[in-house]
PDB file of C-alpha atoms in Angstrom:
ATOM      1  CA  UNK J   1     -25.881  38.791  -6.392  1.00  0.00           C
ATOM      2  CA  UNK J   2     -26.476  35.080  -5.802  1.00  0.00           C
ATOM      3  CA  UNK J   3     -24.116  34.295  -8.704  1.00  0.00           C
ATOM      4  CA  UNK J   4     -21.363  36.353  -7.058  1.00  0.00           C
ATOM      5  CA  UNK J   5     -21.874  34.552  -3.750  1.00  0.00           C
ATOM      6  CA  UNK J   6     -21.864  31.165  -5.509  1.00  0.00           C
ATOM      7  CA  UNK J   7     -18.684  32.174  -7.328  1.00  0.00           C
ATOM      8  CA  UNK J   8     -17.006  33.117  -4.052  1.00  0.00           C
ATOM      9  CA  UNK J   9     -18.097  29.881  -2.411  1.00  0.00           C
ATOM     10  CA  UNK J  10     -16.819  27.867  -5.366  1.00  0.00           C
ATOM     11  CA  UNK J  11     -13.561  29.816  -5.354  1.00  0.00           C
ATOM     12  CA  UNK J  12     -13.103  29.170  -1.639  1.00  0.00           C
ATOM     13  CA  UNK J  13     -13.865  25.469  -2.106  1.00  0.00           C
ATOM     14  CA  UNK J  14     -11.267  25.199  -4.866  1.00  0.00           C
ATOM     15  CA  UNK J  15      -8.719  27.054  -2.720  1.00  0.00           C
ATOM     16  CA  UNK J  16      -9.316  24.636   0.179  1.00  0.00           C
ATOM     17  CA  UNK J  17      -8.966  21.676  -2.171  1.00  0.00           C
ATOM     18  CA  UNK J  18      -5.647  22.971  -3.540  1.00  0.00           C
ATOM     19  CA  UNK J  19      -4.366  23.496   0.014  1.00  0.00           C
ATOM     20  CA  UNK J  20      -5.261  19.897   0.806  1.00  0.00           C
ATOM     21  CA  UNK J  21      -3.478  18.633  -2.297  1.00  0.00           C
ATOM     22  CA  UNK J  22      -0.408  20.743  -1.545  1.00  0.00           C
ATOM     23  CA  UNK J  23      -0.271  19.598   2.085  1.00  0.00           C
ATOM     24  CA  UNK J  24      -0.595  15.962   1.062  1.00  0.00           C
ATOM     25  CA  UNK J  25       2.151  16.436  -1.542  1.00  0.00           C
ATOM     26  CA  UNK J  26       4.466  18.000   1.057  1.00  0.00           C
ATOM     27  CA  UNK J  27       3.820  15.493   3.822  1.00  0.00           C
ATOM     28  CA  UNK J  28       3.049  12.132   2.192  1.00  0.00           C
ATOM     29  CA  UNK J  29       5.832  10.318   0.344  1.00  0.00           C
ATOM     30  CA  UNK J  30       3.353   7.682  -0.813  1.00  0.00           C
ATOM     31  CA  UNK J  31       1.337  10.351  -2.624  1.00  0.00           C
ATOM     32  CA  UNK J  32       4.452  11.528  -4.490  1.00  0.00           C
ATOM     33  CA  UNK J  33       5.258   7.947  -5.490  1.00  0.00           C
ATOM     34  CA  UNK J  34       1.700   7.418  -6.723  1.00  0.00           C
ATOM     35  CA  UNK J  35       1.826  10.631  -8.769  1.00  0.00           C
ATOM     36  CA  UNK J  36       5.126   9.503 -10.320  1.00  0.00           C
ATOM     37  CA  UNK J  37       3.788   6.023 -11.118  1.00  0.00           C
ATOM     38  CA  UNK J  38       0.630   7.526 -12.607  1.00  0.00           C
ATOM     39  CA  UNK J  39       2.682   9.930 -14.738  1.00  0.00           C
ATOM     40  CA  UNK J  40       4.895   7.067 -15.951  1.00  0.00           C
ATOM     41  CA  UNK J  41       1.838   4.962 -16.809  1.00  0.00           C
ATOM     42  CA  UNK J  42       0.313   7.922 -18.645  1.00  0.00           C
ATOM     43  CA  UNK J  43       3.528   8.457 -20.623  1.00  0.00           C
ATOM     44  CA  UNK J  44       3.625   4.748 -21.492  1.00  0.00           C
ATOM     45  CA  UNK J  45      -0.013   4.775 -22.620  1.00  0.00           C
ATOM     46  CA  UNK J  46       0.626   7.810 -24.818  1.00  0.00           C
ATOM     47  CA  UNK J  47       3.733   6.178 -26.319  1.00  0.00           C
ATOM     48  CA  UNK J  48       1.790   2.990 -27.022  1.00  0.00           C
ATOM     49  CA  UNK J  49      -1.251   4.910 -28.242  1.00  0.00           C
ATOM     50  CA  UNK J  50      -3.576   2.818 -26.092  1.00  0.00           C
ATOM     51  CA  UNK J  51      -5.280   2.880 -22.721  1.00  0.00           C
ATOM     52  CA  UNK J  52      -4.894   6.567 -21.931  1.00  0.00           C
ATOM     53  CA  UNK J  53      -8.436   6.967 -20.580  1.00  0.00           C
ATOM     54  CA  UNK J  54      -8.081   3.835 -18.442  1.00  0.00           C
ATOM     55  CA  UNK J  55      -4.777   5.097 -17.030  1.00  0.00           C
ATOM     56  CA  UNK J  56      -6.222   8.538 -16.261  1.00  0.00           C
ATOM     57  CA  UNK J  57      -9.285   7.096 -14.525  1.00  0.00           C
ATOM     58  CA  UNK J  58      -7.302   4.647 -12.420  1.00  0.00           C
ATOM     59  CA  UNK J  59      -4.623   7.222 -11.550  1.00  0.00           C
ATOM     60  CA  UNK J  60      -7.353   9.589 -10.343  1.00  0.00           C
ATOM     61  CA  UNK J  61      -8.951   6.749  -8.372  1.00  0.00           C
ATOM     62  CA  UNK J  62      -5.674   5.881  -6.641  1.00  0.00           C
ATOM     63  CA  UNK J  63      -4.857   9.508  -5.825  1.00  0.00           C
ATOM     64  CA  UNK J  64      -8.392  10.115  -4.582  1.00  0.00           C
ATOM     65  CA  UNK J  65      -8.241   7.134  -2.248  1.00  0.00           C
ATOM     66  CA  UNK J  66      -4.828   8.244  -0.980  1.00  0.00           C
ATOM     67  CA  UNK J  67      -6.203  11.723  -0.255  1.00  0.00           C
ATOM     68  CA  UNK J  68      -9.141  10.209   1.647  1.00  0.00           C
ATOM     69  CA  UNK J  69      -6.787   7.914   3.562  1.00  0.00           C
ATOM     70  CA  UNK J  70      -4.592  10.871   4.503  1.00  0.00           C
ATOM     71  CA  UNK J  71      -7.614  12.933   5.581  1.00  0.00           C
ATOM     72  CA  UNK J  72      -8.950  10.128   7.767  1.00  0.00           C
ATOM     73  CA  UNK J  73      -5.529   9.548   9.358  1.00  0.00           C
ATOM     74  CA  UNK J  74      -5.087  13.231  10.178  1.00  0.00           C
ATOM     75  CA  UNK J  75      -8.592  13.553  11.576  1.00  0.00           C
ATOM     76  CA  UNK J  76      -8.238  10.388  13.665  1.00  0.00           C
ATOM     77  CA  UNK J  77      -4.892  11.563  15.067  1.00  0.00           C
ATOM     78  CA  UNK J  78      -6.362  14.966  15.949  1.00  0.00           C
ATOM     79  CA  UNK J  79      -9.435  13.504  17.653  1.00  0.00           C
ATOM     80  CA  UNK J  80      -7.604  10.718  19.476  1.00  0.00           C
ATOM     81  CA  UNK J  81      -3.809  11.300  19.568  1.00  0.00           C
ATOM     82  CA  UNK J  82      -3.098   8.216  21.667  1.00  0.00           C
ATOM     83  CA  UNK J  83      -3.431   4.620  20.567  1.00  0.00           C
ATOM     84  CA  UNK J  84      -6.971   3.282  20.457  1.00  0.00           C
ATOM     85  CA  UNK J  85      -7.945  -0.028  18.823  1.00  0.00           C
ATOM     86  CA  UNK J  86     -10.961   1.452  17.011  1.00  0.00           C
ATOM     87  CA  UNK J  87      -8.918   4.363  15.639  1.00  0.00           C
ATOM     88  CA  UNK J  88      -6.196   1.956  14.538  1.00  0.00           C
ATOM     89  CA  UNK J  89      -8.749  -0.279  12.828  1.00  0.00           C
ATOM     90  CA  UNK J  90     -10.295   2.698  11.003  1.00  0.00           C
ATOM     91  CA  UNK J  91      -6.884   3.896   9.826  1.00  0.00           C
ATOM     92  CA  UNK J  92      -5.972   0.371   8.701  1.00  0.00           C
ATOM     93  CA  UNK J  93      -9.237   0.055   6.771  1.00  0.00           C
ATOM     94  CA  UNK J  94      -8.630   3.379   5.012  1.00  0.00           C
ATOM     95  CA  UNK J  95      -5.103   2.286   4.131  1.00  0.00           C
ATOM     96  CA  UNK J  96      -6.567  -0.983   2.858  1.00  0.00           C
ATOM     97  CA  UNK J  97      -8.954   0.921   0.598  1.00  0.00           C
ATOM     98  CA  UNK J  98      -6.022   2.874  -0.838  1.00  0.00           C
ATOM     99  CA  UNK J  99      -4.145  -0.391  -1.385  1.00  0.00           C
ATOM    100  CA  UNK J 100      -7.126  -2.005  -3.137  1.00  0.00           C
ATOM    101  CA  UNK J 101      -7.343   0.963  -5.523  1.00  0.00           C
ATOM    102  CA  UNK J 102      -3.614   0.717  -6.264  1.00  0.00           C
ATOM    103  CA  UNK J 103      -3.847  -3.033  -6.914  1.00  0.00           C
ATOM    104  CA  UNK J 104      -6.846  -2.508  -9.210  1.00  0.00           C
ATOM    105  CA  UNK J 105      -4.886   0.148 -11.100  1.00  0.00           C
ATOM    106  CA  UNK J 106      -1.906  -2.186 -11.416  1.00  0.00           C
ATOM    107  CA  UNK J 107      -4.115  -4.984 -12.720  1.00  0.00           C
ATOM    108  CA  UNK J 108      -5.870  -2.727 -15.214  1.00  0.00           C
ATOM    109  CA  UNK J 109      -2.552  -1.286 -16.334  1.00  0.00           C
ATOM    110  CA  UNK J 110      -1.067  -4.723 -16.936  1.00  0.00           C
ATOM    111  CA  UNK J 111      -4.159  -5.881 -18.830  1.00  0.00           C
ATOM    112  CA  UNK J 112      -4.450  -2.765 -20.986  1.00  0.00           C
ATOM    113  CA  UNK J 113      -0.808  -1.814 -21.519  1.00  0.00           C
ATOM    114  CA  UNK J 114       0.927  -5.190 -21.205  1.00  0.00           C
ATOM    115  CA  UNK J 115      -0.008  -6.728 -24.576  1.00  0.00           C
ATOM    116  CA  UNK J 116       0.800  -3.654 -26.714  1.00  0.00           C
ATOM    117  CA  UNK J 117       4.047  -3.134 -24.791  1.00  0.00           C
ATOM    118  CA  UNK J 118       5.119  -6.746 -25.332  1.00  0.00           C
ATOM    119  CA  UNK J 119       4.198  -6.456 -29.014  1.00  0.00           C
ATOM    120  CA  UNK J 120       6.224  -3.273 -29.407  1.00  0.00           C
ATOM    121  CA  UNK J 121       9.217  -4.807 -27.611  1.00  0.00           C
ATOM    122  CA  UNK J 122       9.013  -7.953 -29.773  1.00  0.00           C
ATOM    123  CA  UNK J 123       9.026  -5.853 -32.959  1.00  0.00           C
ATOM    124  CA  UNK J 124      12.037  -3.894 -31.705  1.00  0.00           C
ATOM    125  CA  UNK J 125      14.179  -6.990 -31.185  1.00  0.00           C
TER     126      UNK J 125
END
């Protein structure tokens, strides 16, 4: 019986998570852009035959931080709809965390994919 209950709880948790992903996809243009950039980086890594794990890890990191940023923004707006300096600072910090993850992903992508891409382009010309 406990396994059935655990299965239901896990199923409900996964359903809530998918709803959160779907809502973020519908409402956040930045999330769509980050998914597209991650997919392009993944395609490039597969074409080059290098860095696929690095790209997957950093893409997940960026998307995770964007989901957390979105969650914090929505919660802050619900709790305090008007402008408040502390709420604004918290939202800015969360956005900053998302930006740091994106910059780290960009740096890692350039370091891992840049040299093999330049080599491939040099051979093609």
